[in-house]
PDB file of N, CA and C in Angstrom:
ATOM      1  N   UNK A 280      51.523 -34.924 212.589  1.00 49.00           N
ATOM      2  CA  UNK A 280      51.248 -36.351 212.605  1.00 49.00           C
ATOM      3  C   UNK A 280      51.272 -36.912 211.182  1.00 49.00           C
ATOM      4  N   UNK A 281      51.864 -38.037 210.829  1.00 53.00           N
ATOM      5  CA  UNK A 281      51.764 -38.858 209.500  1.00 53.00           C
ATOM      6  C   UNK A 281      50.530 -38.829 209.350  1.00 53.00           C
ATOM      7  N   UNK A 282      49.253 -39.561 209.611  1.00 55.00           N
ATOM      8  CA  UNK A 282      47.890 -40.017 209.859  1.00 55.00           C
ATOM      9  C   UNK A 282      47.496 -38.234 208.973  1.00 55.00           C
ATOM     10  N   UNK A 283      48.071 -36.944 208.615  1.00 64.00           N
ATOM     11  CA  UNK A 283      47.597 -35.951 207.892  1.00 64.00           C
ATOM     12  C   UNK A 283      47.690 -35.951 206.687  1.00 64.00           C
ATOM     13  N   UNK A 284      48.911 -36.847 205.987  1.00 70.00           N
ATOM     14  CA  UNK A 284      49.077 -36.795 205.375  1.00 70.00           C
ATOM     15  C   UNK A 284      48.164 -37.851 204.709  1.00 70.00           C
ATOM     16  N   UNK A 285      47.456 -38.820 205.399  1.00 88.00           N
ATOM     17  CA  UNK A 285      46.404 -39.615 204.668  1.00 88.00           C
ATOM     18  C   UNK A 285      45.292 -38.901 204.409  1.00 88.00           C
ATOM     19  N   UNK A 286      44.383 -38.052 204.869  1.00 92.00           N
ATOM     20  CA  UNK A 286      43.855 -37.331 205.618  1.00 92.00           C
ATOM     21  C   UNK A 286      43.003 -37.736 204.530  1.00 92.00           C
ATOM     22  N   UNK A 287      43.166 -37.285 203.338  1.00 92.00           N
ATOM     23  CA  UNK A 287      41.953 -37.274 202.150  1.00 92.00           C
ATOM     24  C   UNK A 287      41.518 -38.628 201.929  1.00 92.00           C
ATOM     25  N   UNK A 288      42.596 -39.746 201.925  1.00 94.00           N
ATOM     26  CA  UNK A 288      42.609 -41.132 201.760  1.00 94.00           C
ATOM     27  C   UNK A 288      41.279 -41.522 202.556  1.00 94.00           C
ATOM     28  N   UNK A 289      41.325 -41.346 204.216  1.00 95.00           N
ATOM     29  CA  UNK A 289      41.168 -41.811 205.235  1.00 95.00           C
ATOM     30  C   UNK A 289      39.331 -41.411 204.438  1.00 95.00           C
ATOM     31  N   UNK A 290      39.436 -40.009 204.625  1.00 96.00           N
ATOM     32  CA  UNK A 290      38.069 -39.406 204.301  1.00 96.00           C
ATOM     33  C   UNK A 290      37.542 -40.086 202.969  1.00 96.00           C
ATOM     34  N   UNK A 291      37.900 -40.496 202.210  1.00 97.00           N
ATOM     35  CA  UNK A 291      37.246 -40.976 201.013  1.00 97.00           C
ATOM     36  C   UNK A 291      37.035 -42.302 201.305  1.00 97.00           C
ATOM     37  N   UNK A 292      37.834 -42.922 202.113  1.00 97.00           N
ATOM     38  CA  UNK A 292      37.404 -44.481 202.262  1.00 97.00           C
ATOM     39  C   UNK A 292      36.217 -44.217 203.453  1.00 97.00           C
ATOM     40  N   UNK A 293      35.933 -43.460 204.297  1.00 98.00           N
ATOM     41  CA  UNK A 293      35.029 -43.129 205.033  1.00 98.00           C
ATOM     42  C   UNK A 293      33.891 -42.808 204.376  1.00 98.00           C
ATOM     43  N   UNK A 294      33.772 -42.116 203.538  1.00 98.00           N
ATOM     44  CA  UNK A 294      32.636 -41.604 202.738  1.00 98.00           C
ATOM     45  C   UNK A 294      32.275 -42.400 201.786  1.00 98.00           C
ATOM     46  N   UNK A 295      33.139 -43.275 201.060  1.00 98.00           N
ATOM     47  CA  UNK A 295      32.755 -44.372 200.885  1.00 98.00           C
ATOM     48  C   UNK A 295      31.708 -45.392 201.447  1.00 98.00           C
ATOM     49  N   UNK A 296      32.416 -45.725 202.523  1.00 98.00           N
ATOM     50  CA  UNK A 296      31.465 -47.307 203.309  1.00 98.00           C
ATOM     51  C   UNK A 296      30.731 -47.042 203.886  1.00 98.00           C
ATOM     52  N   UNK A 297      30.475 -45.272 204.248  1.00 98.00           N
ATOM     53  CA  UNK A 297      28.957 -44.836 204.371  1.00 98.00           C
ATOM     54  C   UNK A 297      28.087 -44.602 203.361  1.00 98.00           C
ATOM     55  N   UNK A 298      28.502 -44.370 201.613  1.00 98.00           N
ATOM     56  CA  UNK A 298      27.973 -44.785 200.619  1.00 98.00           C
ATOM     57  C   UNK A 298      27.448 -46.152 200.585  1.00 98.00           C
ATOM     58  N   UNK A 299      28.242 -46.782 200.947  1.00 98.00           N
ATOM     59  CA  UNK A 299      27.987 -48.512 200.153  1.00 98.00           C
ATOM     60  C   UNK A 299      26.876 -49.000 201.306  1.00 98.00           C
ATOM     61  N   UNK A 300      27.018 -48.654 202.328  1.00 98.00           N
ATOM     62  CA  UNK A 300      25.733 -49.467 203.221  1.00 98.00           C
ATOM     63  C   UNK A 300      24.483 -48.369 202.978  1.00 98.00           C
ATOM     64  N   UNK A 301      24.736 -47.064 202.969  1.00 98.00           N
ATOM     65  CA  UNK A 301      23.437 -46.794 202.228  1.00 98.00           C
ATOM     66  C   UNK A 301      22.718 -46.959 200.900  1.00 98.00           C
ATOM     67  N   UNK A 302      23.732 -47.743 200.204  1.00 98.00           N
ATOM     68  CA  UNK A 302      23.265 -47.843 198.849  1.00 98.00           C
ATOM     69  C   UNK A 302      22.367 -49.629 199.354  1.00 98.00           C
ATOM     70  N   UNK A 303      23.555 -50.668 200.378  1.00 98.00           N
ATOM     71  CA  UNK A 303      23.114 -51.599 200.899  1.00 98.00           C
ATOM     72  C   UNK A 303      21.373 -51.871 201.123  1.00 98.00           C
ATOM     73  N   UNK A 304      21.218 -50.697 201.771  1.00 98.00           N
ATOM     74  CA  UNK A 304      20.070 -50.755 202.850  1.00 98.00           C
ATOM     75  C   UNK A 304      18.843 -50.052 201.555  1.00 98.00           C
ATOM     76  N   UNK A 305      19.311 -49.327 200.186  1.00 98.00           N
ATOM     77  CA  UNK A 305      18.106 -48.513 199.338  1.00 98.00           C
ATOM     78  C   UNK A 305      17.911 -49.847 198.329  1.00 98.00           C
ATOM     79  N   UNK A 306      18.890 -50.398 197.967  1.00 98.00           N
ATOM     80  CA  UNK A 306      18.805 -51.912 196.971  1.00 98.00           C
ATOM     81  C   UNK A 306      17.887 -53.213 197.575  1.00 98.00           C
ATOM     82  N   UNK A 307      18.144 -53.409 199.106  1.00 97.00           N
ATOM     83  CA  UNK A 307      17.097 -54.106 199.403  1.00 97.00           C
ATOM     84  C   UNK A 307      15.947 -53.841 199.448  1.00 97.00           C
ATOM     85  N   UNK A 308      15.519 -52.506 199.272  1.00 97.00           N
ATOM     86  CA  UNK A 308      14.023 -52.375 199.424  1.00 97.00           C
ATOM     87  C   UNK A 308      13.599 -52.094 197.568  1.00 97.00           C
ATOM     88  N   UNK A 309      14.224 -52.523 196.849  1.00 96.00           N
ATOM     89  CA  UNK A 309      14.195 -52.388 195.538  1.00 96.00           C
ATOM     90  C   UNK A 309      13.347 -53.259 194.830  1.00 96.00           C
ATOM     91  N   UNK A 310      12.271 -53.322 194.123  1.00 96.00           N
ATOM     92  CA  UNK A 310      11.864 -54.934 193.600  1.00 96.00           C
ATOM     93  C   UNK A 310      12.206 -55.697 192.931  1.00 96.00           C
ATOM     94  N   UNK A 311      13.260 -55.000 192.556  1.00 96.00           N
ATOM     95  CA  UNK A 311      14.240 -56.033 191.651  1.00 96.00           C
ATOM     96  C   UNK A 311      15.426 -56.763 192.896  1.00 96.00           C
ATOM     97  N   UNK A 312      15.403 -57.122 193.706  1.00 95.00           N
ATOM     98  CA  UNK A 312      16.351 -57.102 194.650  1.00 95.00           C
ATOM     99  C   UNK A 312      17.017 -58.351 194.429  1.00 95.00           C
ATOM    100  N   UNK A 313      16.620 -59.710 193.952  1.00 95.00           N
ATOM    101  CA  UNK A 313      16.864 -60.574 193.351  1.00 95.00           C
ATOM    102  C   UNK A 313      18.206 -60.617 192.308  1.00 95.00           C
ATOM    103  N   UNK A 314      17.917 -59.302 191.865  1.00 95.00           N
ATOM    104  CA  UNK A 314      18.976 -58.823 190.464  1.00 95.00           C
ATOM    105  C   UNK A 314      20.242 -58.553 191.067  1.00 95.00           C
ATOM    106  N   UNK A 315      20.041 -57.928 192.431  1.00 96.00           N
ATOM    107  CA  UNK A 315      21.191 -57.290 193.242  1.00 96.00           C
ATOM    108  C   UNK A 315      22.020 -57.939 193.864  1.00 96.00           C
ATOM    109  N   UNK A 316      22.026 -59.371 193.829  1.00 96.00           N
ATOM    110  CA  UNK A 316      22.350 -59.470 194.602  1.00 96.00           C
ATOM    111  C   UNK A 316      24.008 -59.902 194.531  1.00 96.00           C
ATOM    112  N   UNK A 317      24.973 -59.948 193.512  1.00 96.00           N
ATOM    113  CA  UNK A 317      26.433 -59.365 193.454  1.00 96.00           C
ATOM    114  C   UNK A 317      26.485 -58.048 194.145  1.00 96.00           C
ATOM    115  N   UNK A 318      25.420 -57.217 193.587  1.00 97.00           N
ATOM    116  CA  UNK A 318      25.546 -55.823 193.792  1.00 97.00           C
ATOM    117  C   UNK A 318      26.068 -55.454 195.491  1.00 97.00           C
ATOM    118  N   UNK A 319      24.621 -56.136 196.444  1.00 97.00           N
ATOM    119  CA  UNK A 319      24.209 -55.941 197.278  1.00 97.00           C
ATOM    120  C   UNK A 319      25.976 -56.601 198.091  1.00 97.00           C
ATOM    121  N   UNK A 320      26.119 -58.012 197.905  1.00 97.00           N
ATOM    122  CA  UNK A 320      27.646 -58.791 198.159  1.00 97.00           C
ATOM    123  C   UNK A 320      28.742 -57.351 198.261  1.00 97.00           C
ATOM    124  N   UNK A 321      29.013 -57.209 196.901  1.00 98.00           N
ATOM    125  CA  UNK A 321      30.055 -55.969 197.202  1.00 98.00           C
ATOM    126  C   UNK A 321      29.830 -54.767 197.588  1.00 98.00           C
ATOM    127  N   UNK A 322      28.992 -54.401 198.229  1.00 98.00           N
ATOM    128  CA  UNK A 322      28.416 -53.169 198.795  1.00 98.00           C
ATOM    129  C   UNK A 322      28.861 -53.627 200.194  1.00 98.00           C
ATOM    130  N   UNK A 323      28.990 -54.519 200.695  1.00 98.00           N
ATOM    131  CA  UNK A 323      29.334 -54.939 201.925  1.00 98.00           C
ATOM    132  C   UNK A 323      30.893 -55.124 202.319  1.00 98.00           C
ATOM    133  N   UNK A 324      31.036 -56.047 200.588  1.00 98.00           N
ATOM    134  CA  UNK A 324      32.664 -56.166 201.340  1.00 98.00           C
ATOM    135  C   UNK A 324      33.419 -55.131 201.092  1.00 98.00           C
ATOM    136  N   UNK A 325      32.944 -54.039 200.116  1.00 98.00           N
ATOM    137  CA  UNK A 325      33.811 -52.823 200.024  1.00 98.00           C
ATOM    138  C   UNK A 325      33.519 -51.863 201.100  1.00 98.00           C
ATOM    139  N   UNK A 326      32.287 -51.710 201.467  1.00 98.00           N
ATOM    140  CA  UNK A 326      32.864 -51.109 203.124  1.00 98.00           C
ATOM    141  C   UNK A 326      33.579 -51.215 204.317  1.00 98.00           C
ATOM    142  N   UNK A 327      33.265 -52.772 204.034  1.00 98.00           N
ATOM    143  CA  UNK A 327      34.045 -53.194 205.287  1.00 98.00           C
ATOM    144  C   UNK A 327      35.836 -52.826 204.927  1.00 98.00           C
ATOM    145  N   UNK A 328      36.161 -52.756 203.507  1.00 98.00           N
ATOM    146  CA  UNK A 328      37.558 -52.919 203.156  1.00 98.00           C
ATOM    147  C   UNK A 328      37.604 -51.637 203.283  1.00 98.00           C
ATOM    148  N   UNK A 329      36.625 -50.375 203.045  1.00 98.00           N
ATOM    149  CA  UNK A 329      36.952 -49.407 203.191  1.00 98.00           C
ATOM    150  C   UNK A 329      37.254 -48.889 204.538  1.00 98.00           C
ATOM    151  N   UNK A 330      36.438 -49.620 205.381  1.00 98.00           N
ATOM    152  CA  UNK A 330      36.257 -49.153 206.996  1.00 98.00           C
ATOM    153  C   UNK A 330      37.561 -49.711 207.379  1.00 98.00           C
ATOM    154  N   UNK A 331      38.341 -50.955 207.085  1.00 97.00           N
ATOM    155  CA  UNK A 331      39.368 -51.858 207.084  1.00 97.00           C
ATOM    156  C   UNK A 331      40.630 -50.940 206.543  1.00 97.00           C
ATOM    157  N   UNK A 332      40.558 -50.365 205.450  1.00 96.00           N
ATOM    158  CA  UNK A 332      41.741 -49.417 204.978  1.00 96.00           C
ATOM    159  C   UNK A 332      41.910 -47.948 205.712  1.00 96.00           C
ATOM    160  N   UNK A 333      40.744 -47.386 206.111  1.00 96.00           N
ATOM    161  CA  UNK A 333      40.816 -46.085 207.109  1.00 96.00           C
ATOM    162  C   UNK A 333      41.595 -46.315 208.214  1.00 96.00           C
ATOM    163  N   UNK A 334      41.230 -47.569 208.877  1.00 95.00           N
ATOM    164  CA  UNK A 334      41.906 -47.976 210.129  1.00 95.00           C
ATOM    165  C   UNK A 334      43.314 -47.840 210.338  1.00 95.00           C
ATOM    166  N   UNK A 335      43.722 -48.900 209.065  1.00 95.00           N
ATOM    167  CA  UNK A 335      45.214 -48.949 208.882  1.00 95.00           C
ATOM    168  C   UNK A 335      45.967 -47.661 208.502  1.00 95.00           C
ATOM    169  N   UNK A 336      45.051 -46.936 207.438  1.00 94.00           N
ATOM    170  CA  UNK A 336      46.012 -45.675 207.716  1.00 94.00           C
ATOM    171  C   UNK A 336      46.175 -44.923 208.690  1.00 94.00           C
ATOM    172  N   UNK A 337      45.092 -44.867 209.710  1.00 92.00           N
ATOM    173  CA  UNK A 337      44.604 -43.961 210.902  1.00 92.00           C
ATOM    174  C   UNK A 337      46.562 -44.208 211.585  1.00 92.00           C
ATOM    175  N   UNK A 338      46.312 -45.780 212.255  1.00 92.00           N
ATOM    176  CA  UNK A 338      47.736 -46.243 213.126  1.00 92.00           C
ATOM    177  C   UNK A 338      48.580 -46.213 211.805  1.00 92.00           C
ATOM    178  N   UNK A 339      48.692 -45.940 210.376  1.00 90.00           N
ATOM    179  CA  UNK A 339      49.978 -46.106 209.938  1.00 90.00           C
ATOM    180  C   UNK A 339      50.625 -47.407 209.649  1.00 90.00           C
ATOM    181  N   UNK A 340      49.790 -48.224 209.554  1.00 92.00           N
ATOM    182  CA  UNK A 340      50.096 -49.734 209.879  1.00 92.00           C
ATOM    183  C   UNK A 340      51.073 -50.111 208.776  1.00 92.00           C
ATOM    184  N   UNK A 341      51.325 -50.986 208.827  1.00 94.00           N
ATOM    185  CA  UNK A 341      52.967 -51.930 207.863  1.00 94.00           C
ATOM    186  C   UNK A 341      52.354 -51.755 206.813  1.00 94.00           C
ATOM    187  N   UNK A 342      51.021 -52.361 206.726  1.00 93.00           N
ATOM    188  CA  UNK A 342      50.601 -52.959 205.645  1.00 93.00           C
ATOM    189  C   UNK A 342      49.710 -52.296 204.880  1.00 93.00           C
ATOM    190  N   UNK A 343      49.803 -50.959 204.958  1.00 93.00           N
ATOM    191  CA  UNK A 343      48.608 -49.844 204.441  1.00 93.00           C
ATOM    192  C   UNK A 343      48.764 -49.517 202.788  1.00 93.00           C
ATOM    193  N   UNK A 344      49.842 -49.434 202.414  1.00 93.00           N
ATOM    194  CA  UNK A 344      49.616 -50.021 200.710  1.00 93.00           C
ATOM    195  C   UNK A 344      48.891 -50.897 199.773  1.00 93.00           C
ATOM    196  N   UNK A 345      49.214 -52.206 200.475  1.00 94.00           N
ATOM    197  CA  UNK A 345      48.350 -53.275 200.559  1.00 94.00           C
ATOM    198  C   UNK A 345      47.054 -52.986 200.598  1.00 94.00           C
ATOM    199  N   UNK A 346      46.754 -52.529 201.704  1.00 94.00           N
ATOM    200  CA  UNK A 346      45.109 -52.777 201.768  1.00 94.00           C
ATOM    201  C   UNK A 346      44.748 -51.327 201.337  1.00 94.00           C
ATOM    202  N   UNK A 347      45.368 -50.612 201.214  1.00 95.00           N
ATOM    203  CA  UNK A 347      44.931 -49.910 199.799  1.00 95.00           C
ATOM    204  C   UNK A 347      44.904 -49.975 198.616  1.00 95.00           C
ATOM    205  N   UNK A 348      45.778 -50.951 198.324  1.00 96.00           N
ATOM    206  CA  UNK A 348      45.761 -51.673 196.864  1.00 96.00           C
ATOM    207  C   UNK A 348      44.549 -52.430 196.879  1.00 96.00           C
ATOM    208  N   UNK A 349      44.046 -53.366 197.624  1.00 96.00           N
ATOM    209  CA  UNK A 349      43.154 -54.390 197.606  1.00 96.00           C
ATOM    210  C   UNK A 349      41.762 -53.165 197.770  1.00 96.00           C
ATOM    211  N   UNK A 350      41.586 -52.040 197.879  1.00 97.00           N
ATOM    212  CA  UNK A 350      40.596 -51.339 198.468  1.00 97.00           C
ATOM    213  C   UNK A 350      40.426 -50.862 197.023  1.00 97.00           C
ATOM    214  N   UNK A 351      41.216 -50.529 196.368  1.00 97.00           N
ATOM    215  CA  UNK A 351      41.061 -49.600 194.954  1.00 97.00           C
ATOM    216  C   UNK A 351      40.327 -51.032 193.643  1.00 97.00           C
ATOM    217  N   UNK A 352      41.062 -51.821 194.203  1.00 98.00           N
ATOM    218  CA  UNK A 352      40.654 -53.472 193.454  1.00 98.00           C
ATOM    219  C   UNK A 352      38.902 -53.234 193.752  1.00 98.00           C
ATOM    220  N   UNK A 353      38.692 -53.500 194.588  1.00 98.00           N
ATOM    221  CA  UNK A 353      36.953 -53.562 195.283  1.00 98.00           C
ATOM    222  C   UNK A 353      36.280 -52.568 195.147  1.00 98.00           C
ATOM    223  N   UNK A 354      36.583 -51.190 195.501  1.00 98.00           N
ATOM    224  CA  UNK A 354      35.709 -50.236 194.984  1.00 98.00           C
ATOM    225  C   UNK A 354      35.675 -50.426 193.460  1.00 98.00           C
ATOM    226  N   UNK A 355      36.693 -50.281 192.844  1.00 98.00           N
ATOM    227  CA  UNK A 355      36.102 -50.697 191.002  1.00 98.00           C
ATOM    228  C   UNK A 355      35.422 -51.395 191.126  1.00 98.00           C
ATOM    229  N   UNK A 356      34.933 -52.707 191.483  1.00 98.00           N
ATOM    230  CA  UNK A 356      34.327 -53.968 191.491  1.00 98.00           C
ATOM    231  C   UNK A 356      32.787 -53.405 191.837  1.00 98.00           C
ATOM    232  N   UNK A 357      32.689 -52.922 192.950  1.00 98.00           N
ATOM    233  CA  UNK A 357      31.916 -52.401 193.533  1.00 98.00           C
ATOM    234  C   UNK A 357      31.091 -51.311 192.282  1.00 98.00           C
ATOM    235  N   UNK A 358      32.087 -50.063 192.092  1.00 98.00           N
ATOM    236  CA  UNK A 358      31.790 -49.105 191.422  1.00 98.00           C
ATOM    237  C   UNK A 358      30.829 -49.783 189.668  1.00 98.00           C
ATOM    238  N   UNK A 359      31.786 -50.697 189.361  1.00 98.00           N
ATOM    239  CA  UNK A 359      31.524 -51.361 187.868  1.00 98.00           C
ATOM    240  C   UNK A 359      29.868 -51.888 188.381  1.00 98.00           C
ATOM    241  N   UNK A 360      29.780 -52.746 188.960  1.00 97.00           N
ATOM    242  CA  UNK A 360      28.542 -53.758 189.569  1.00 97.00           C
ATOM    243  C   UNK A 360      27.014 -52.854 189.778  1.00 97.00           C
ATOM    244  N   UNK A 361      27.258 -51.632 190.407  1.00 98.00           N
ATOM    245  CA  UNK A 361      26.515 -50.564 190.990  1.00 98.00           C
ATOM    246  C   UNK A 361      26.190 -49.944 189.719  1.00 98.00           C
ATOM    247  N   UNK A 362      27.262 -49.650 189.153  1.00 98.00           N
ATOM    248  CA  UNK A 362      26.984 -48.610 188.032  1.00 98.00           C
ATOM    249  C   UNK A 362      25.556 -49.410 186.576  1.00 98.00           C
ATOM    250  N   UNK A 363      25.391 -50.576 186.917  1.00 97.00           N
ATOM    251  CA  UNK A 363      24.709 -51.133 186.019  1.00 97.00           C
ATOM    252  C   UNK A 363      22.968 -50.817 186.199  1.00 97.00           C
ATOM    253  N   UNK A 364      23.043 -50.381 187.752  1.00 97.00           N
ATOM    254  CA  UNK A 364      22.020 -50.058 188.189  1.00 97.00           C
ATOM    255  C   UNK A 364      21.845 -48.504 188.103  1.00 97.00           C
ATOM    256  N   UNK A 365      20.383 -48.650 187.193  1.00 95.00           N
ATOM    257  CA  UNK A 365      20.100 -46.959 186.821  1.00 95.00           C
ATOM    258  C   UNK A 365      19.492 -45.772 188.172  1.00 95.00           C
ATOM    259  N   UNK A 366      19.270 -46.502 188.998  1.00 95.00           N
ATOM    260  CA  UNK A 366      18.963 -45.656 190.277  1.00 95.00           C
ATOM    261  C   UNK A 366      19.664 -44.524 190.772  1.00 95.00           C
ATOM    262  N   UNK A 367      19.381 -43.670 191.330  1.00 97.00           N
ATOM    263  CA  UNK A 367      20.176 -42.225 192.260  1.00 97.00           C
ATOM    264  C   UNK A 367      20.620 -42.842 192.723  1.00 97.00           C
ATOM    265  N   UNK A 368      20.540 -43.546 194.021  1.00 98.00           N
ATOM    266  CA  UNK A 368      21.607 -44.231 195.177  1.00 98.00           C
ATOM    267  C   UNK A 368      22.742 -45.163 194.423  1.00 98.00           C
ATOM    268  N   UNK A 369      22.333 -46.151 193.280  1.00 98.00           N
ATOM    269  CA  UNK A 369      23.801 -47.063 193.171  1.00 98.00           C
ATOM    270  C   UNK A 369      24.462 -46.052 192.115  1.00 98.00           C
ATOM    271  N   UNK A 370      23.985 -44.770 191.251  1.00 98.00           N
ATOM    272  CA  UNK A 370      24.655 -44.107 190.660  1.00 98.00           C
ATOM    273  C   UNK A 370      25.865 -43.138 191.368  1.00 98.00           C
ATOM    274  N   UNK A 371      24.746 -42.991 192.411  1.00 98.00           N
ATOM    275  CA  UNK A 371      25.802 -41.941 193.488  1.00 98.00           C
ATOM    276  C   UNK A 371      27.158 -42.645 194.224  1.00 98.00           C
ATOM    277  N   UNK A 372      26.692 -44.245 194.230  1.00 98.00           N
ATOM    278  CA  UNK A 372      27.654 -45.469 195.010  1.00 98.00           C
ATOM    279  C   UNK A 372      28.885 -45.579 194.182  1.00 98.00           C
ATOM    280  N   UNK A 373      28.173 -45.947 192.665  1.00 98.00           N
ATOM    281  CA  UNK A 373      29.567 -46.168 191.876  1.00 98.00           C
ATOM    282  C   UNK A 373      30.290 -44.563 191.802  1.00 98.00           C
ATOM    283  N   UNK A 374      29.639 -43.432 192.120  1.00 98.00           N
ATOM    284  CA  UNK A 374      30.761 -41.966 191.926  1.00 98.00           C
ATOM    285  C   UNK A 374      31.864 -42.339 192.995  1.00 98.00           C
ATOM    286  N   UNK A 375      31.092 -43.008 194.394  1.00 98.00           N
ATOM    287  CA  UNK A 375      31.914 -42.591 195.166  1.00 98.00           C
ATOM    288  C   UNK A 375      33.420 -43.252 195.342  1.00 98.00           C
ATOM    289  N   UNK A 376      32.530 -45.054 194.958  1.00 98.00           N
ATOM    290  CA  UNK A 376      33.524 -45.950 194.841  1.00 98.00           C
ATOM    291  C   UNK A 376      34.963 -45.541 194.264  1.00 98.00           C
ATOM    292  N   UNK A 377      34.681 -45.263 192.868  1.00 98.00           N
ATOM    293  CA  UNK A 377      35.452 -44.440 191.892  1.00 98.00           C
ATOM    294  C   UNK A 377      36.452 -43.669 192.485  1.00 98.00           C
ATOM    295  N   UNK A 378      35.846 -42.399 193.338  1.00 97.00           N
ATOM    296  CA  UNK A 378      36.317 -41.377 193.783  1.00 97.00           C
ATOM    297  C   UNK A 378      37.994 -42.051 194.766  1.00 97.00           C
ATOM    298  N   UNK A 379      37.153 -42.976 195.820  1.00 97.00           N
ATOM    299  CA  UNK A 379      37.765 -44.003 196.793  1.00 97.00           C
ATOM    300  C   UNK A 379      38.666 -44.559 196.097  1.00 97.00           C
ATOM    301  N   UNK A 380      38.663 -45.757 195.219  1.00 98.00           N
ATOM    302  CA  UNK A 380      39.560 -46.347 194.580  1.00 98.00           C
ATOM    303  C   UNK A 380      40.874 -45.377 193.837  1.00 98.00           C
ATOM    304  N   UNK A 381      40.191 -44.046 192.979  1.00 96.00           N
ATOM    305  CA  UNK A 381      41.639 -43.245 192.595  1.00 96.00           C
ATOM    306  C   UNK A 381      42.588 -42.951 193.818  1.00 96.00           C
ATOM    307  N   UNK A 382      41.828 -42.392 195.189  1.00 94.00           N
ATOM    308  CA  UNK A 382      42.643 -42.008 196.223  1.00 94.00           C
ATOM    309  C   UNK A 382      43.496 -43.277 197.075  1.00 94.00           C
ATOM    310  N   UNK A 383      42.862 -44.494 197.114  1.00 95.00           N
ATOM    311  CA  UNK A 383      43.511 -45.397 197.252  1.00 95.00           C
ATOM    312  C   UNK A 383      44.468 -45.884 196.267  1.00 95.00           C
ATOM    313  N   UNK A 384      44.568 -45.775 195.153  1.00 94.00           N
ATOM    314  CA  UNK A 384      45.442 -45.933 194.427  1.00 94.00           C
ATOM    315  C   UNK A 384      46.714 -44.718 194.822  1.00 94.00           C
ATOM    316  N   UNK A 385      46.147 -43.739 194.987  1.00 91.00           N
ATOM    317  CA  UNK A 385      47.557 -42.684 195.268  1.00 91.00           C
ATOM    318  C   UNK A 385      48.173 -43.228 196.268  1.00 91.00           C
ATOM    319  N   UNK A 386      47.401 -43.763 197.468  1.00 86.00           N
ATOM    320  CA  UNK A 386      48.088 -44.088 198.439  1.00 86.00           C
ATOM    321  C   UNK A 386      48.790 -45.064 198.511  1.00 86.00           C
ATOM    322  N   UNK A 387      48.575 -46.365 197.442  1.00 84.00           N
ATOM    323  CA  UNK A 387      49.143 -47.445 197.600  1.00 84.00           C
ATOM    324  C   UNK A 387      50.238 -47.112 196.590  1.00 84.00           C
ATOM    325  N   UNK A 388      50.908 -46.216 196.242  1.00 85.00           N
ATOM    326  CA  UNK A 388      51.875 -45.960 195.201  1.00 85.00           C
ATOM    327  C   UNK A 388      52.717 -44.432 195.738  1.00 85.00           C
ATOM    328  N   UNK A 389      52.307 -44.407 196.911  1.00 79.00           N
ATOM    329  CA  UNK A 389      53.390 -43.493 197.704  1.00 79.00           C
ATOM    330  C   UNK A 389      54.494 -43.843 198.085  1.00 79.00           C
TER     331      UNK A 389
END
């Protein structure tokens, strides 16, 4: 099946946007939460883009470069934003982002 050859893609944007809503859900209970709240913004839309880019590679879709390009764009965003925060959870968020965005970059340049 094509969909193997994403295989790592698929998994890193997965492990991703289960990063970013758990980082979501540890930042709101933060007392600085006020501070977060770009943070908290792209923690959302990069999962969803991540959950959004798994999909498309899953079916192979037209447009899976693309929204792997736009996915590698947002996890940096994400990764940069997070990383300002000295905590375990947004430290572990921006690794993963990172991680996500290089593999989306491979993919959008296949």
């Amino acid at each position: 099946m094509l969909t193997n050859n994403y295989q790592t893609r698929i998994d890193a944007c997965d492990k991703c946007a289960q990063t970013c809503y758990e980082c979501f859900d540890a930042c709101l209970k933060e007392p600085d939460v006020s501070a977060r709240k770009n943070c908290v913004r792209l923690l959302v839309e990069c999962a969803q883009m991540c959950q959004m880019s798994a999909s498309v590679m899953a079916m192979n879709g037209q447009s899976v470069k693309e929204h792997c390009n736009l996915c590698a764009t947002i996890c940096d965003k994400c990764a940069q934003e997070c990383a300002m925060f000295k905590d375990n959870h947004c430290q572990n968020c921006a690794q993963e982002c990172k991680k996500c965005a290089e593999e989306c970059r491979k993919m959008a340049s296949m």
